[in-house]
Tab-separated table of C-alpha atoms and ligand atoms in Angstrom:
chain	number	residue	atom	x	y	z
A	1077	UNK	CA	0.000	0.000	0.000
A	1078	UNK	CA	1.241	3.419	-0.367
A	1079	UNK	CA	2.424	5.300	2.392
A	1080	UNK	CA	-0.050	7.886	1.209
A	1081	UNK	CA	-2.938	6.086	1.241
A	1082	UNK	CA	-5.195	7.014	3.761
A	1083	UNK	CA	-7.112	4.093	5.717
A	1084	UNK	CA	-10.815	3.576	7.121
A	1085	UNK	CA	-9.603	2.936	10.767
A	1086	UNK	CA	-7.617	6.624	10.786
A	1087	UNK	CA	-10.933	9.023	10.438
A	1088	UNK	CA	-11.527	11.112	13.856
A	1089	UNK	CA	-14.527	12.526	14.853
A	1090	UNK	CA	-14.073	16.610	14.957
A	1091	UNK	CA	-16.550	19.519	15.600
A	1092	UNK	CA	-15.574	22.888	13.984
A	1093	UNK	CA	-16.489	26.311	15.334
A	1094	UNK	CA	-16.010	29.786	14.499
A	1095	UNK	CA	-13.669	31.261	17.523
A	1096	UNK	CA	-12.499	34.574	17.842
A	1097	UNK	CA	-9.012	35.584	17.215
A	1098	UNK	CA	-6.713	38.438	17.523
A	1099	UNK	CA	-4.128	37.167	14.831
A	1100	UNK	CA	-7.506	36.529	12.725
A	1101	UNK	CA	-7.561	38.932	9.731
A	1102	UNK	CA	-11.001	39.648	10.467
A	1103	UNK	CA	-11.150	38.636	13.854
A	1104	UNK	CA	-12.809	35.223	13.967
A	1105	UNK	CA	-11.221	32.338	12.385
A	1106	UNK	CA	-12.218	28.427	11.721
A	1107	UNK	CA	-11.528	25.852	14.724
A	1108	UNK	CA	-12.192	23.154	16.175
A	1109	UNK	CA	-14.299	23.105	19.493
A	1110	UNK	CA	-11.243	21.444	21.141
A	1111	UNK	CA	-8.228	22.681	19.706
A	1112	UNK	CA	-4.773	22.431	20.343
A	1113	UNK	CA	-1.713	23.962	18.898
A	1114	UNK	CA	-0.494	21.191	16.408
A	1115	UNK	CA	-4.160	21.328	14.744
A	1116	UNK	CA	-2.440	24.525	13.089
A	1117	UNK	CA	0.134	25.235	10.370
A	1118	UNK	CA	0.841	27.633	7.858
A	1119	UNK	CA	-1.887	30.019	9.279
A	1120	UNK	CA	-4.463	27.270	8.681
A	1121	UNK	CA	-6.545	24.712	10.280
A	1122	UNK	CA	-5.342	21.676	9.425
A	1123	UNK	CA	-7.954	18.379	8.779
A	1124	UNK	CA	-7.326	15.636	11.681
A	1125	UNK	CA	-6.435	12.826	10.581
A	1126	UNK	CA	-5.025	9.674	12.537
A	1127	UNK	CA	-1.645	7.806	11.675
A	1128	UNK	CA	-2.662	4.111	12.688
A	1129	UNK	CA	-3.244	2.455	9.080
A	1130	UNK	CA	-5.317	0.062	11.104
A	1131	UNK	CA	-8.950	-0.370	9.057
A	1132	UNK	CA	-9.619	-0.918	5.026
A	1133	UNK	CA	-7.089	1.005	2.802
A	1134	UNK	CA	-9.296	3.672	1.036
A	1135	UNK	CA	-7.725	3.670	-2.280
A	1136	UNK	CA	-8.385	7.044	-3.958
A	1137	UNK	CA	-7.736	9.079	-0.741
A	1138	UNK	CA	-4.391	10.858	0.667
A	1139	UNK	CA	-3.649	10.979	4.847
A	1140	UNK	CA	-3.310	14.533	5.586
A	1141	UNK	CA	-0.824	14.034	8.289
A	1142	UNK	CA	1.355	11.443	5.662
A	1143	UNK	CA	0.983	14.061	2.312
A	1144	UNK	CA	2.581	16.949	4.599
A	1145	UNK	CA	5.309	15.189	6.143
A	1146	UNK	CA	6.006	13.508	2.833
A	1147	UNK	CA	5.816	17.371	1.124
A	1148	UNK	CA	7.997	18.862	4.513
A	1149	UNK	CA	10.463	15.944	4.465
A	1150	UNK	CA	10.764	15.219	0.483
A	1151	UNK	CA	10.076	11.259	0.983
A	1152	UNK	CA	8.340	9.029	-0.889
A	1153	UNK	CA	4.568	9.002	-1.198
A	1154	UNK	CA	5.086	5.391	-1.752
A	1155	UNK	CA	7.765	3.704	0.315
A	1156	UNK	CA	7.973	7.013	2.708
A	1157	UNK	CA	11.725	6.869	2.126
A	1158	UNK	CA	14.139	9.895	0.907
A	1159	UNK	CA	13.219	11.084	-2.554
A	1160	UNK	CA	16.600	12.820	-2.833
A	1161	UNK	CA	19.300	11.280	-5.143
A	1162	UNK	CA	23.015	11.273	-4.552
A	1163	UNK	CA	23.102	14.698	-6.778
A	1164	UNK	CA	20.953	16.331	-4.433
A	1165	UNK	CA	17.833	16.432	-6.800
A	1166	UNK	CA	14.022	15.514	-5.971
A	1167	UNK	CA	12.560	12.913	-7.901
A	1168	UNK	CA	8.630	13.479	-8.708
A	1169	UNK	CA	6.245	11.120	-10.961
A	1170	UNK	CA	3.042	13.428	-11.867
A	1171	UNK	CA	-0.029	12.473	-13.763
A	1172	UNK	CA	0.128	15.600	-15.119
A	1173	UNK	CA	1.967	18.452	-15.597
A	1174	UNK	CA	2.304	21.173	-12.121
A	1175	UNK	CA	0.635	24.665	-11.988
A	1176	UNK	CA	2.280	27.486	-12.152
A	1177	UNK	CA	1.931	30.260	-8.949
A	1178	UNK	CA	1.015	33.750	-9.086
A	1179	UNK	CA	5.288	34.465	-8.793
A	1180	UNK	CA	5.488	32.151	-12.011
A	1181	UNK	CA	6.791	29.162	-10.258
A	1182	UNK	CA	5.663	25.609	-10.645
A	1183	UNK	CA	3.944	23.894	-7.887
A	1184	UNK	CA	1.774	20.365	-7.066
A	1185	UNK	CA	0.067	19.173	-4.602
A	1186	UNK	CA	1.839	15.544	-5.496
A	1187	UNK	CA	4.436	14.219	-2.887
A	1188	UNK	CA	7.837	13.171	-4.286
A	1189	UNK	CA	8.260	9.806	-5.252
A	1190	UNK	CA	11.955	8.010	-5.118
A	1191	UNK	CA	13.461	7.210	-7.871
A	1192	UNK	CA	13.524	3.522	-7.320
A	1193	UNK	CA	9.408	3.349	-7.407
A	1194	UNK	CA	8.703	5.385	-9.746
A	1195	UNK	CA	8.128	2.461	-11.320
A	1196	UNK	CA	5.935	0.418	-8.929
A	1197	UNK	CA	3.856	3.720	-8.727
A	1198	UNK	CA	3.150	3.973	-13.004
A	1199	UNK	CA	2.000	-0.073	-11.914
A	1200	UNK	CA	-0.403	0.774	-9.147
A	1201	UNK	CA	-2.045	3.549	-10.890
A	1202	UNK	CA	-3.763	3.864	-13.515
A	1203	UNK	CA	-3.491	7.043	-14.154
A	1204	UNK	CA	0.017	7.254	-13.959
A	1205	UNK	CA	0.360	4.574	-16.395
A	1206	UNK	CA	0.453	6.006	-19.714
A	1207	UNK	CA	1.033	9.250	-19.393
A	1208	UNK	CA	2.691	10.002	-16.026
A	1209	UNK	CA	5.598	12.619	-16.032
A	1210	UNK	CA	9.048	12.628	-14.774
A	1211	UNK	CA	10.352	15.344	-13.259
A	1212	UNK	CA	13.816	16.166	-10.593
A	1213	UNK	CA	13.990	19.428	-8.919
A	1214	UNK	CA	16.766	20.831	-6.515
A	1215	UNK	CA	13.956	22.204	-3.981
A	1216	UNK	CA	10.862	22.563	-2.803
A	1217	UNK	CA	9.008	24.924	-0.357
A	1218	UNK	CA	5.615	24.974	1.365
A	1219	UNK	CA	3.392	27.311	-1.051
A	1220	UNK	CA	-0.173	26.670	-0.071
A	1221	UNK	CA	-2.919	23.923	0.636
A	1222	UNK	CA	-5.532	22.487	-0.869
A	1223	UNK	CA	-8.460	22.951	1.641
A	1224	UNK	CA	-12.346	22.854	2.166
A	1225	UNK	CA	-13.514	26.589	2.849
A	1226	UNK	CA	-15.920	27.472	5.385
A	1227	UNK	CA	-18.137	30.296	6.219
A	1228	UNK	CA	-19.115	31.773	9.492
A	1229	UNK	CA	-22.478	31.527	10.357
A	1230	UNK	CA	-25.104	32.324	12.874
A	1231	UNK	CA	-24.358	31.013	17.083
A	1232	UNK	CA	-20.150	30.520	15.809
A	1233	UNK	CA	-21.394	27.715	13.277
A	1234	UNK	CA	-19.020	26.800	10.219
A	1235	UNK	CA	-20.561	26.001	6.996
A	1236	UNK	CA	-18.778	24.453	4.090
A	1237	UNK	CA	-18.428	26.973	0.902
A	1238	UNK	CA	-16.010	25.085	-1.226
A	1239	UNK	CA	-14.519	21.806	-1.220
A	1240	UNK	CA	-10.743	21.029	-2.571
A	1241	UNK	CA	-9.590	24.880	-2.867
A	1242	UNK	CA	-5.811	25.451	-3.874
A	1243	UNK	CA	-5.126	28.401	-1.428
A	1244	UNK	CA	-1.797	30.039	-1.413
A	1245	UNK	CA	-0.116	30.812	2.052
A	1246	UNK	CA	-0.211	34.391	2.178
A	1247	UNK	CA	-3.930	34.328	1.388
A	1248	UNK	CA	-4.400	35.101	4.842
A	1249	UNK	CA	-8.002	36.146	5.107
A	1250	UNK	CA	-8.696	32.794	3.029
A	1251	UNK	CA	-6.491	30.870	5.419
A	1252	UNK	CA	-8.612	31.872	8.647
A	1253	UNK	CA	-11.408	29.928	7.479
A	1254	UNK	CA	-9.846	26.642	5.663
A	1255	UNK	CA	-9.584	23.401	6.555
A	1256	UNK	CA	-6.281	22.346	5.072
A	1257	UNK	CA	-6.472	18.736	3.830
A	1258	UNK	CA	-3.112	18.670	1.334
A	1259	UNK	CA	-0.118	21.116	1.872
A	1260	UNK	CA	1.140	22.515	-1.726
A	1261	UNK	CA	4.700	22.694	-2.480
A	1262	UNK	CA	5.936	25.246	-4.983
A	1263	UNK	CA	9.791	23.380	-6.802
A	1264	UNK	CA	12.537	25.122	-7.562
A	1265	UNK	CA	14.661	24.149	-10.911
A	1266	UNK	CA	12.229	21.718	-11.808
A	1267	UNK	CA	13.218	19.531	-14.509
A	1268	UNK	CA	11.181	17.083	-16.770
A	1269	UNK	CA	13.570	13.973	-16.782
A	1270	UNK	CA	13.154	9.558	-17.728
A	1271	UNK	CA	13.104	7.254	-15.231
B	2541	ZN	ZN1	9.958	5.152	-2.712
């Protein structure tokens, strides 16, 4: 199974809430009704998510907690091992080609993959199959986060606007009310490459 993949046995139950805050651009911000410290990052709300992979692997969805440390740590979304090779490059496989920021940079919300399954990961998906894309680059930085975006609403109530938003970091005011599923990593020197 991919390191990735997220598992039935790792959902948690959460309530969000619309709190007040003074480093809120507007003053209130999304939360959850028991929050701690580590449920934040990047100036969002992150999704909770356990680590156990106890439970049926869900196939065609990615562990929060596993994407980011995979994105903050450049390992493998498969094998969860270093994705840097001996020359100091990143190794990506990507289904398709990244986006490109608002500073003209390219970015994904794909986690490296190692150079060595590259190939197991064209097997597993289909997608990745035919057309999947090589790439190496000699960086890559936190940039934003694909997250569900909520609205305040009447008695500190959170509704759901927008689900699976790309939201740049420094989107602040967008930031106070996301729930951050996938962090976004922007590459530096990226380079379209073979296996
Ligand atoms: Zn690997």
């Amino acid at each position: 199974m991919p390191y990735v993949t997220a598992y039935e046995g790792e959902a948690l139950a959460y309530q969000l809430v619309v709190e007040p805050s003074a480093e809120a651009t507007e003053g209130i911000r999304l939360s959850y009704v028991d929050a701690v410290e580590t449920d934040r990052l990047y100036g969002a709300l992150w999704y909770r998510q356990g680590i156990t992979k106890t439970g049926r692997p869900l196939w065609k969805l990615i562990n929060t907690p596993r994407q980011r440390r995979c994105m903050m740590r450049l390992l493998c979304q498969v094998c969860g091992r270093s994705t840097v090779d001996d020359d100091g490059r990143i190794w990506w496989l990507m289904p398709e080609p990244p986006g490109t920021t608002g500073g003209g940079m390219p970015f994904t919300h794909v986690p490296p993959c190692c150079r060595a399954c590259i190939p197991v990961a064209r097997a597993m998906c289909p997608r990745l199959r035919h057309k999947a894309l090589v790439y190496t680059a000699r960086d890559a930085e936190p940039f934003g986060v694909v997250a569900d975006l909520y609205r305040p609403a009447a008695g500190l109530k959170a509704v759901l606007l927008q689900h699976a938003v790309e939201v740049p970091l420094d989107a602040f005011r967008r930031l106070d009310f996301a729930l951050a599923t996938q962090l976004l990593v922007s590459l530096d020197d990226l380079q379209r490459t073979e296996a």
